[in-house]
Amino acid sequence: MRYVYQLDISKPWIQLGDFNVVRASTERLIGFDNSAAADFNDCLLHIAQDDMPSKGSWLTWTNKRGGDGSNKSKLDRVLTNLAWLDMFPNAETFFLAPGVSDHCLISVAMVSPNGRRKPFKFFNFWLQHPDFGQILNNSWCDPVEGGPMFALSSKLRRLKSVLRQLNLKCYSNISKRVLEAKTELSTVQERLFASPTDDTLCTQEKKLVSKYMELRYAEEASC
């Protein structure tokens, strides 16, 4: 993935295929490599990319074995940046039956059946994000040259782009994020049962409860 760092992330682009690495333990049944996942996620964060909305099989690769030797992973994905999603807001990814391959087939639909652009929608749960106020202030206070109406429309257009990026970064694949947050919280709480006076675990629990509740609220509000 080193070459990705050389790309101009301000321009619209899309990448798809077998990345041979997963992003989380929930994306692999056996043999999760935490270090490789951390490197991959760090790379995606650096280039402002994330998974496109998708339908079909979640685990896209199988070793074609049965019983205890069976293993499945999400090795295949479609990555895109916000600039590309602005051009194709209705695009969707479909992971199709693999046939004779050990990988699912990937199909990207560029336009929804009705062919209309999805309107911008403001989600109230964005207000609960701890960085929302700073994000709003930074975007709105950045000056724009031109008349009052031009400046206003330019700032609104820029703010929509910033908020879409916030949503893509923090709330995409929201159901998966909720499940991961719940698992993380349960793990810390189980450790806390064994060590009830551990202040570090108590602090972690409070943060994870807040994170889990924020994501649950976002999931419910986006339905």
mmCIF file of C-alpha atoms in Angstrom:
data_model
loop_
_atom_site.group_PDB
_atom_site.id
_atom_site.type_symbol
_atom_site.label_atom_id
_atom_site.label_comp_id
_atom_site.label_asym_id
_atom_site.label_seq_id
_atom_site.Cartn_x
_atom_site.Cartn_y
_atom_site.Cartn_z
ATOM 1 C CA MET A 1 0.000 0.000 0.000
ATOM 2 C CA ARG A 2 3.011 2.335 0.061
ATOM 3 C CA TYR A 3 2.317 3.724 -3.405
ATOM 4 C CA VAL A 4 -1.099 4.921 -2.197
ATOM 5 C CA TYR A 5 0.575 7.623 -0.123
ATOM 6 C CA GLN A 6 1.805 9.218 -3.365
ATOM 7 C CA LEU A 7 -1.724 9.752 -4.733
ATOM 8 C CA ASP A 8 -3.486 13.112 -4.812
ATOM 9 C CA ILE A 9 -6.296 12.497 -2.316
ATOM 10 C CA SER A 10 -8.097 15.690 -3.339
ATOM 11 C CA LYS A 11 -9.055 14.144 -6.699
ATOM 12 C CA PRO A 12 -11.843 11.564 -7.101
ATOM 13 C CA TRP A 13 -10.620 7.977 -7.251
ATOM 14 C CA ILE A 14 -11.655 4.420 -6.519
ATOM 15 C CA GLN A 15 -9.774 1.179 -5.872
ATOM 16 C CA LEU A 16 -11.175 -2.319 -5.785
ATOM 17 C CA GLY A 17 -9.907 -5.870 -5.577
ATOM 18 C CA ASP A 18 -8.147 -8.280 -3.233
ATOM 19 C CA PHE A 19 -6.184 -6.329 -0.601
ATOM 20 C CA ASN A 20 -5.129 -9.539 1.203
ATOM 21 C CA VAL A 21 -5.683 -7.929 4.618
ATOM 22 C CA VAL A 22 -8.669 -7.299 6.880
ATOM 23 C CA ARG A 23 -9.549 -4.203 8.915
ATOM 24 C CA ALA A 24 -11.002 -5.813 12.046
ATOM 25 C CA SER A 25 -11.210 -9.157 13.834
ATOM 26 C CA THR A 26 -14.863 -9.453 12.742
ATOM 27 C CA GLU A 27 -13.668 -9.708 9.134
ATOM 28 C CA ARG A 28 -11.775 -12.974 9.566
ATOM 29 C CA LEU A 29 -12.840 -16.239 11.166
ATOM 30 C CA ILE A 30 -9.346 -17.582 11.950
ATOM 31 C CA GLY A 31 -5.891 -16.024 12.151
ATOM 32 C CA PHE A 32 -6.489 -12.297 12.695
ATOM 33 C CA ASP A 33 -3.296 -10.190 12.362
ATOM 34 C CA ASN A 34 -3.785 -7.088 14.522
ATOM 35 C CA SER A 35 -0.576 -5.411 13.341
ATOM 36 C CA ALA A 36 -1.440 -5.786 9.642
ATOM 37 C CA ALA A 37 -4.968 -4.496 10.255
ATOM 38 C CA ALA A 38 -3.633 -1.470 12.139
ATOM 39 C CA ASP A 39 -1.248 -0.627 9.273
ATOM 40 C CA PHE A 40 -4.041 -0.970 6.714
ATOM 41 C CA ASN A 41 -6.456 1.213 8.687
ATOM 42 C CA ASP A 42 -3.740 3.827 9.223
ATOM 43 C CA CYS A 43 -3.105 3.928 5.483
ATOM 44 C CA LEU A 44 -6.805 4.368 4.707
ATOM 45 C CA LEU A 45 -7.111 7.125 7.281
ATOM 46 C CA HIS A 46 -4.118 8.914 5.756
ATOM 47 C CA ILE A 47 -5.604 8.932 2.262
ATOM 48 C CA ALA A 48 -9.151 9.726 3.460
ATOM 49 C CA GLN A 49 -10.665 6.571 2.013
ATOM 50 C CA ASP A 50 -13.228 4.129 3.302
ATOM 51 C CA ASP A 51 -15.377 1.215 2.157
ATOM 52 C CA MET A 52 -18.229 1.995 -0.187
ATOM 53 C CA PRO A 53 -21.732 0.928 0.882
ATOM 54 C CA SER A 54 -22.122 -2.689 -0.192
ATOM 55 C CA LYS A 55 -24.605 -5.519 -0.552
ATOM 56 C CA GLY A 56 -24.090 -9.245 -0.735
ATOM 57 C CA SER A 57 -21.646 -11.481 1.075
ATOM 58 C CA TRP A 58 -19.748 -9.832 3.945
ATOM 59 C CA LEU A 59 -16.907 -12.393 3.955
ATOM 60 C CA THR A 60 -15.599 -12.387 0.393
ATOM 61 C CA TRP A 61 -12.941 -15.116 0.450
ATOM 62 C CA THR A 62 -13.028 -18.756 1.489
ATOM 63 C CA ASN A 63 -10.377 -21.441 1.576
ATOM 64 C CA LYS A 64 -12.998 -23.893 0.257
ATOM 65 C CA ARG A 65 -12.482 -26.273 3.168
ATOM 66 C CA GLY A 66 -15.023 -27.768 5.490
ATOM 67 C CA GLY A 67 -15.070 -28.579 9.194
ATOM 68 C CA ASP A 68 -12.426 -27.241 11.546
ATOM 69 C CA GLY A 69 -10.184 -26.225 8.649
ATOM 70 C CA SER A 70 -12.719 -23.806 7.172
ATOM 71 C CA ASN A 71 -11.704 -20.162 7.052
ATOM 72 C CA LYS A 72 -13.358 -17.063 5.562
ATOM 73 C CA SER A 73 -12.260 -13.436 5.362
ATOM 74 C CA LYS A 74 -13.191 -10.070 3.916
ATOM 75 C CA LEU A 75 -10.143 -9.654 1.698
ATOM 76 C CA ASP A 76 -11.949 -7.972 -1.193
ATOM 77 C CA ARG A 77 -13.335 -4.469 -0.953
ATOM 78 C CA VAL A 78 -14.101 -1.292 -2.874
ATOM 79 C CA LEU A 79 -12.413 1.812 -1.494
ATOM 80 C CA THR A 80 -13.248 5.356 -2.485
ATOM 81 C CA ASN A 81 -12.683 8.899 -1.284
ATOM 82 C CA LEU A 82 -15.226 11.638 -0.658
ATOM 83 C CA ALA A 83 -14.509 13.417 -3.944
ATOM 84 C CA TRP A 84 -15.481 10.272 -5.868
ATOM 85 C CA LEU A 85 -18.635 9.793 -3.786
ATOM 86 C CA ASP A 86 -19.630 13.380 -4.526
ATOM 87 C CA MET A 87 -19.476 12.544 -8.235
ATOM 88 C CA PHE A 88 -21.382 9.268 -7.847
ATOM 89 C CA PRO A 89 -23.487 9.634 -4.664
ATOM 90 C CA ASN A 90 -25.787 6.749 -5.576
ATOM 91 C CA ALA A 91 -23.051 4.228 -6.312
ATOM 92 C CA GLU A 92 -23.184 0.840 -4.591
ATOM 93 C CA THR A 93 -20.959 -2.209 -4.386
ATOM 94 C CA PHE A 94 -22.275 -5.741 -4.850
ATOM 95 C CA PHE A 95 -20.342 -8.852 -3.816
ATOM 96 C CA LEU A 96 -21.665 -11.680 -5.966
ATOM 97 C CA ALA A 97 -21.424 -15.470 -5.819
ATOM 98 C CA PRO A 98 -17.826 -16.640 -6.428
ATOM 99 C CA GLY A 99 -18.597 -19.510 -8.799
ATOM 100 C CA VAL A 100 -15.434 -21.606 -9.189
ATOM 101 C CA SER A 101 -13.215 -18.905 -7.611
ATOM 102 C CA ASP A 102 -12.359 -18.618 -3.927
ATOM 103 C CA HIS A 103 -13.164 -14.880 -4.078
ATOM 104 C CA CYS A 104 -16.550 -13.215 -4.552
ATOM 105 C CA LEU A 105 -17.065 -11.270 -7.751
ATOM 106 C CA ILE A 106 -17.237 -7.476 -7.364
ATOM 107 C CA SER A 107 -19.734 -5.272 -9.176
ATOM 108 C CA VAL A 108 -19.964 -1.484 -8.795
ATOM 109 C CA ALA A 109 -23.238 0.177 -9.838
ATOM 110 C CA MET A 110 -22.496 3.813 -10.629
ATOM 111 C CA VAL A 111 -26.077 5.184 -10.653
ATOM 112 C CA SER A 112 -29.235 4.192 -8.802
ATOM 113 C CA PRO A 113 -32.192 2.905 -10.907
ATOM 114 C CA ASN A 114 -34.033 6.240 -10.808
ATOM 115 C CA GLY A 115 -30.888 8.080 -11.885
ATOM 116 C CA ARG A 116 -31.427 10.936 -9.444
ATOM 117 C CA ARG A 117 -28.782 12.412 -7.156
ATOM 118 C CA LYS A 118 -29.426 11.824 -3.471
ATOM 119 C CA PRO A 119 -30.084 15.113 -1.650
ATOM 120 C CA PHE A 120 -27.874 16.137 1.239
ATOM 121 C CA LYS A 121 -29.368 15.018 4.544
ATOM 122 C CA PHE A 122 -28.381 16.393 7.947
ATOM 123 C CA PHE A 123 -28.298 13.780 10.723
ATOM 124 C CA ASN A 124 -28.919 14.975 14.269
ATOM 125 C CA PHE A 125 -26.508 12.410 15.680
ATOM 126 C CA TRP A 126 -23.639 14.368 14.124
ATOM 127 C CA LEU A 127 -24.260 16.910 16.907
ATOM 128 C CA GLN A 128 -23.258 14.269 19.478
ATOM 129 C CA HIS A 129 -19.795 13.822 17.991
ATOM 130 C CA PRO A 130 -17.194 15.425 20.298
ATOM 131 C CA ASP A 131 -15.460 17.173 17.386
ATOM 132 C CA PHE A 132 -18.607 18.484 15.686
ATOM 133 C CA GLY A 133 -18.354 22.002 17.126
ATOM 134 C CA GLN A 134 -14.715 22.391 16.121
ATOM 135 C CA ILE A 135 -15.357 20.955 12.641
ATOM 136 C CA LEU A 136 -18.258 23.366 12.123
ATOM 137 C CA ASN A 137 -16.276 26.345 13.391
ATOM 138 C CA ASN A 138 -13.196 25.576 11.264
ATOM 139 C CA SER A 139 -15.236 25.176 8.093
ATOM 140 C CA TRP A 140 -17.500 28.188 8.570
ATOM 141 C CA CYS A 141 -14.839 30.646 9.770
ATOM 142 C CA ASP A 142 -12.494 29.952 6.871
ATOM 143 C CA PRO A 143 -12.971 33.108 4.738
ATOM 144 C CA VAL A 144 -14.349 33.057 1.184
ATOM 145 C CA GLU A 145 -13.750 35.895 -1.270
ATOM 146 C CA GLY A 146 -16.764 37.327 -3.110
ATOM 147 C CA GLY A 147 -20.145 38.903 -2.446
ATOM 148 C CA PRO A 148 -22.315 37.939 0.553
ATOM 149 C CA MET A 149 -24.535 35.478 -1.334
ATOM 150 C CA PHE A 150 -21.589 33.865 -3.107
ATOM 151 C CA ALA A 151 -19.719 33.541 0.190
ATOM 152 C CA LEU A 152 -22.774 32.015 1.875
ATOM 153 C CA SER A 153 -23.387 29.429 -0.864
ATOM 154 C CA SER A 154 -19.675 28.565 -1.004
ATOM 155 C CA LYS A 155 -19.521 28.029 2.758
ATOM 156 C CA LEU A 156 -22.653 25.864 2.726
ATOM 157 C CA ARG A 157 -21.280 23.741 -0.120
ATOM 158 C CA ARG A 158 -17.945 23.366 1.700
ATOM 159 C CA LEU A 159 -19.696 22.476 4.967
ATOM 160 C CA LYS A 160 -21.735 19.731 3.258
ATOM 161 C CA SER A 161 -18.505 18.184 2.000
ATOM 162 C CA VAL A 162 -16.950 18.340 5.485
ATOM 163 C CA LEU A 163 -20.006 16.750 7.121
ATOM 164 C CA ARG A 164 -20.133 13.980 4.520
ATOM 165 C CA GLN A 165 -16.490 13.252 5.323
ATOM 166 C CA LEU A 166 -17.334 13.117 9.047
ATOM 167 C CA ASN A 167 -20.166 10.693 8.326
ATOM 168 C CA LEU A 168 -17.973 8.538 6.085
ATOM 169 C CA LYS A 169 -15.140 8.438 8.618
ATOM 170 C CA CYS A 170 -17.143 7.912 11.825
ATOM 171 C CA TYR A 171 -20.506 6.406 10.885
ATOM 172 C CA SER A 172 -20.114 4.335 7.713
ATOM 173 C CA ASN A 173 -20.916 0.620 8.145
ATOM 174 C CA ILE A 174 -22.697 1.753 11.303
ATOM 175 C CA SER A 175 -24.133 -1.656 12.269
ATOM 176 C CA LYS A 176 -20.675 -3.218 12.149
ATOM 177 C CA ARG A 177 -19.256 -0.369 14.238
ATOM 178 C CA VAL A 178 -22.005 -0.848 16.839
ATOM 179 C CA LEU A 179 -21.225 -4.565 17.076
ATOM 180 C CA GLU A 180 -17.493 -3.909 17.425
ATOM 181 C CA ALA A 181 -18.098 -1.249 20.118
ATOM 182 C CA LYS A 182 -20.360 -3.626 22.057
ATOM 183 C CA THR A 183 -17.757 -6.401 21.874
ATOM 184 C CA GLU A 184 -15.012 -4.027 23.006
ATOM 185 C CA LEU A 185 -17.153 -2.835 25.924
ATOM 186 C CA SER A 186 -18.025 -6.400 26.970
ATOM 187 C CA THR A 187 -14.343 -7.386 26.961
ATOM 188 C CA VAL A 188 -13.385 -4.518 29.283
ATOM 189 C CA GLN A 189 -16.348 -5.180 31.576
ATOM 190 C CA GLU A 190 -15.395 -8.851 31.911
ATOM 191 C CA ARG A 191 -11.892 -7.783 32.930
ATOM 192 C CA LEU A 192 -13.421 -5.302 35.359
ATOM 193 C CA PHE A 193 -15.425 -8.094 37.025
ATOM 194 C CA ALA A 194 -12.121 -9.796 37.843
ATOM 195 C CA SER A 195 -10.431 -6.535 38.926
ATOM 196 C CA PRO A 196 -13.191 -4.239 40.246
ATOM 197 C CA THR A 197 -10.779 -1.725 41.799
ATOM 198 C CA ASP A 198 -8.715 -1.187 38.630
ATOM 199 C CA ASP A 199 -9.057 2.561 37.928
ATOM 200 C CA THR A 200 -7.688 2.205 34.396
ATOM 201 C CA LEU A 201 -10.379 -0.314 33.484
ATOM 202 C CA CYS A 202 -13.048 1.887 35.097
ATOM 203 C CA THR A 203 -11.945 4.814 32.930
ATOM 204 C CA GLN A 204 -11.913 2.626 29.823
ATOM 205 C CA GLU A 205 -15.406 1.363 30.603
ATOM 206 C CA LYS A 206 -16.819 4.894 30.851
ATOM 207 C CA LYS A 207 -15.299 5.876 27.512
ATOM 208 C CA LEU A 208 -16.518 2.710 25.812
ATOM 209 C CA VAL A 209 -20.045 3.121 27.188
ATOM 210 C CA SER A 210 -20.134 6.641 25.743
ATOM 211 C CA LYS A 211 -18.786 5.401 22.406
ATOM 212 C CA TYR A 212 -21.271 2.529 22.243
ATOM 213 C CA MET A 213 -24.249 4.747 23.089
ATOM 214 C CA GLU A 214 -23.215 7.325 20.481
ATOM 215 C CA LEU A 215 -22.980 4.674 17.764
ATOM 216 C CA ARG A 216 -26.255 3.039 18.800
ATOM 217 C CA TYR A 217 -28.012 6.382 18.614
ATOM 218 C CA ALA A 218 -26.498 6.987 15.160
ATOM 219 C CA GLU A 219 -27.625 3.545 13.999
ATOM 220 C CA GLU A 220 -31.196 4.093 15.192
ATOM 221 C CA ALA A 221 -31.370 7.613 13.764
ATOM 222 C CA SER A 222 -30.112 6.542 10.328
ATOM 223 C CA CYS A 223 -32.744 3.797 9.873
#
